GROMACS .gro file of C-alpha atoms in nm:
model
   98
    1UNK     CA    1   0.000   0.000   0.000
    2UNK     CA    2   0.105   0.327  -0.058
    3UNK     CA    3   0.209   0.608   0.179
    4UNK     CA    4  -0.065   0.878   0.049
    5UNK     CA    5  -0.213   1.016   0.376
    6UNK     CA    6  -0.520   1.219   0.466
    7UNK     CA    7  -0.364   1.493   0.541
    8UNK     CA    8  -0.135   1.498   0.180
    9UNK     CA    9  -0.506   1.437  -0.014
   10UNK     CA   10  -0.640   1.788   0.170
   11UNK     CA   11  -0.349   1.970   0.123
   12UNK     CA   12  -0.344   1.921  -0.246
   13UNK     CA   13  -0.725   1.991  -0.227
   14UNK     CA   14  -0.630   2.320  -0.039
   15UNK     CA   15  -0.363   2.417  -0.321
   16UNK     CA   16  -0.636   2.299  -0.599
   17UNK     CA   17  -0.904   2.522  -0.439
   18UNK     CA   18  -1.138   2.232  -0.397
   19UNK     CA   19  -1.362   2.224  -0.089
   20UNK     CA   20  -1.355   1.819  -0.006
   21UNK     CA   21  -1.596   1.676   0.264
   22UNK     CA   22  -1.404   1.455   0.487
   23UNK     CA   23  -1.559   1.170   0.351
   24UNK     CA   24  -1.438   1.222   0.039
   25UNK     CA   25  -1.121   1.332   0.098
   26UNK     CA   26  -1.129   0.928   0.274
   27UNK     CA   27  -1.248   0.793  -0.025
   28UNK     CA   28  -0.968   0.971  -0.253
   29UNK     CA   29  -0.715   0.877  -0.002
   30UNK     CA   30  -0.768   0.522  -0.084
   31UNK     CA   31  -0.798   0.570  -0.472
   32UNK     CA   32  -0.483   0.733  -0.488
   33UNK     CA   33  -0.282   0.509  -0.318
   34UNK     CA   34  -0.399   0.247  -0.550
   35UNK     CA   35  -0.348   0.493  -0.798
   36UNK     CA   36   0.020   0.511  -0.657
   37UNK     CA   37   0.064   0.133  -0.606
   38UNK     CA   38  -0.040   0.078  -0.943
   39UNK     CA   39   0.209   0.328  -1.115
   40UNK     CA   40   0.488   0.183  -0.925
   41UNK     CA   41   0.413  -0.190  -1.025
   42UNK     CA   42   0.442  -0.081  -1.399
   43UNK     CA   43   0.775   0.071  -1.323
   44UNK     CA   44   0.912  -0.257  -1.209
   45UNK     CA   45   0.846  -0.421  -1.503
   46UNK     CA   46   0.968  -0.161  -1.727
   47UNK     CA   47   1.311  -0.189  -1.767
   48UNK     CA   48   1.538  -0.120  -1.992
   49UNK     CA   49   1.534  -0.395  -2.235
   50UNK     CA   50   1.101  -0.320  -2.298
   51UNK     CA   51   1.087  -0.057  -2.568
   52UNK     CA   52   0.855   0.222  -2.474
   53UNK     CA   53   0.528   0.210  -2.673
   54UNK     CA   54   0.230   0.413  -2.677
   55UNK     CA   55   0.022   0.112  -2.823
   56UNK     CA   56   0.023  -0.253  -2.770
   57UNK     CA   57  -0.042  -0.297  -3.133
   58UNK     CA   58   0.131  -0.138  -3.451
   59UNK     CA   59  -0.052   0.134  -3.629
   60UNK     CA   60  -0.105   0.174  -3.942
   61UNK     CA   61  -0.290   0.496  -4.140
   62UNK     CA   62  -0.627   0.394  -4.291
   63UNK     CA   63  -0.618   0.740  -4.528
   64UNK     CA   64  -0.833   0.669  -4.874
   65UNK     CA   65  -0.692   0.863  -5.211
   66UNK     CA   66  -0.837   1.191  -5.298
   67UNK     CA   67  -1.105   1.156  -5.524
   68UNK     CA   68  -1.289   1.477  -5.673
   69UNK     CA   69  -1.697   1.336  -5.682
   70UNK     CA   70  -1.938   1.553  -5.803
   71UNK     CA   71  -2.051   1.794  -5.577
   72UNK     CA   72  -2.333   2.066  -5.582
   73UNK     CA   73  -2.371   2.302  -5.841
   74UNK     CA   74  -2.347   2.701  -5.699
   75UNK     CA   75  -2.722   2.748  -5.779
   76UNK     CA   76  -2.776   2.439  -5.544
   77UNK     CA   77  -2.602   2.537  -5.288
   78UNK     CA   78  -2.748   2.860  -5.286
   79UNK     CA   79  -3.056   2.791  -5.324
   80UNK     CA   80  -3.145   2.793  -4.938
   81UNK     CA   81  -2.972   3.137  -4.861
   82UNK     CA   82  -3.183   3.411  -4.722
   83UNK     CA   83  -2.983   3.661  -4.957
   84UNK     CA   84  -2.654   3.645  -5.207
   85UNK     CA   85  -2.432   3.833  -5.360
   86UNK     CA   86  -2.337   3.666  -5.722
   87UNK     CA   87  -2.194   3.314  -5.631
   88UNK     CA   88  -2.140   3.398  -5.283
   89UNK     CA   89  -2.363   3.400  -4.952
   90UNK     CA   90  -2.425   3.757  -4.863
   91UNK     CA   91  -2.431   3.819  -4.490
   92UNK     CA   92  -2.529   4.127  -4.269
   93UNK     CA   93  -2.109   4.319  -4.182
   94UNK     CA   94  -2.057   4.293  -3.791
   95UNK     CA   95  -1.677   4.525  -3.791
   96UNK     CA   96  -1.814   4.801  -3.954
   97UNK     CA   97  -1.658   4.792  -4.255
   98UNK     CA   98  -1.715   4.747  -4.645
   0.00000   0.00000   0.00000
């Protein structure tokens, strides 16, 4: 078991300014000893011949080509618009300028 006391889980709610109940700072007591326990049991088995991984299986990228599908026309895609401007949405200015 690890050595994380009551009194190290409410000063680190102090410095986090979170207001704990004593019951809960009880209840985090004990999950972050496990917490602790836990950490330190994967550093014993990583030494230095286990290669540091990020995943326990290889990656690969699943990208597909870049295909150009036919898309909507401009006419189509403007059709919903409250108001336009030529080819191009037209839309009330908020900075003030032109």
């Amino acid at each position: 078991m690890s050595e994380i006391t009551a009194e190290q889980v409410a000063h680190l709610a102090n410095l986090a300014r979170i207001d704990l109940s004593s019951a809960e700072i009880d209840r985090l007591t004990v999950e972050l000893g496990q917490i602790v326990d836990s950490v330190a049991r994967v550093a014993e088995v990583a030494t230095p011949d286990v290669p540091a991984t990020s995943h326990p299986m290889p990656l690969t990228n699943v990208f597909r080509d870049d295909v150009v599908v036919p898309s909507l026309t401009v006419d189509q895609a403007l059709s919903g618009a409250p108001d336009r401007a030529g080819d191009k949405f037209r839309v009330p200015a908020i900075l003030d300028e032109e």
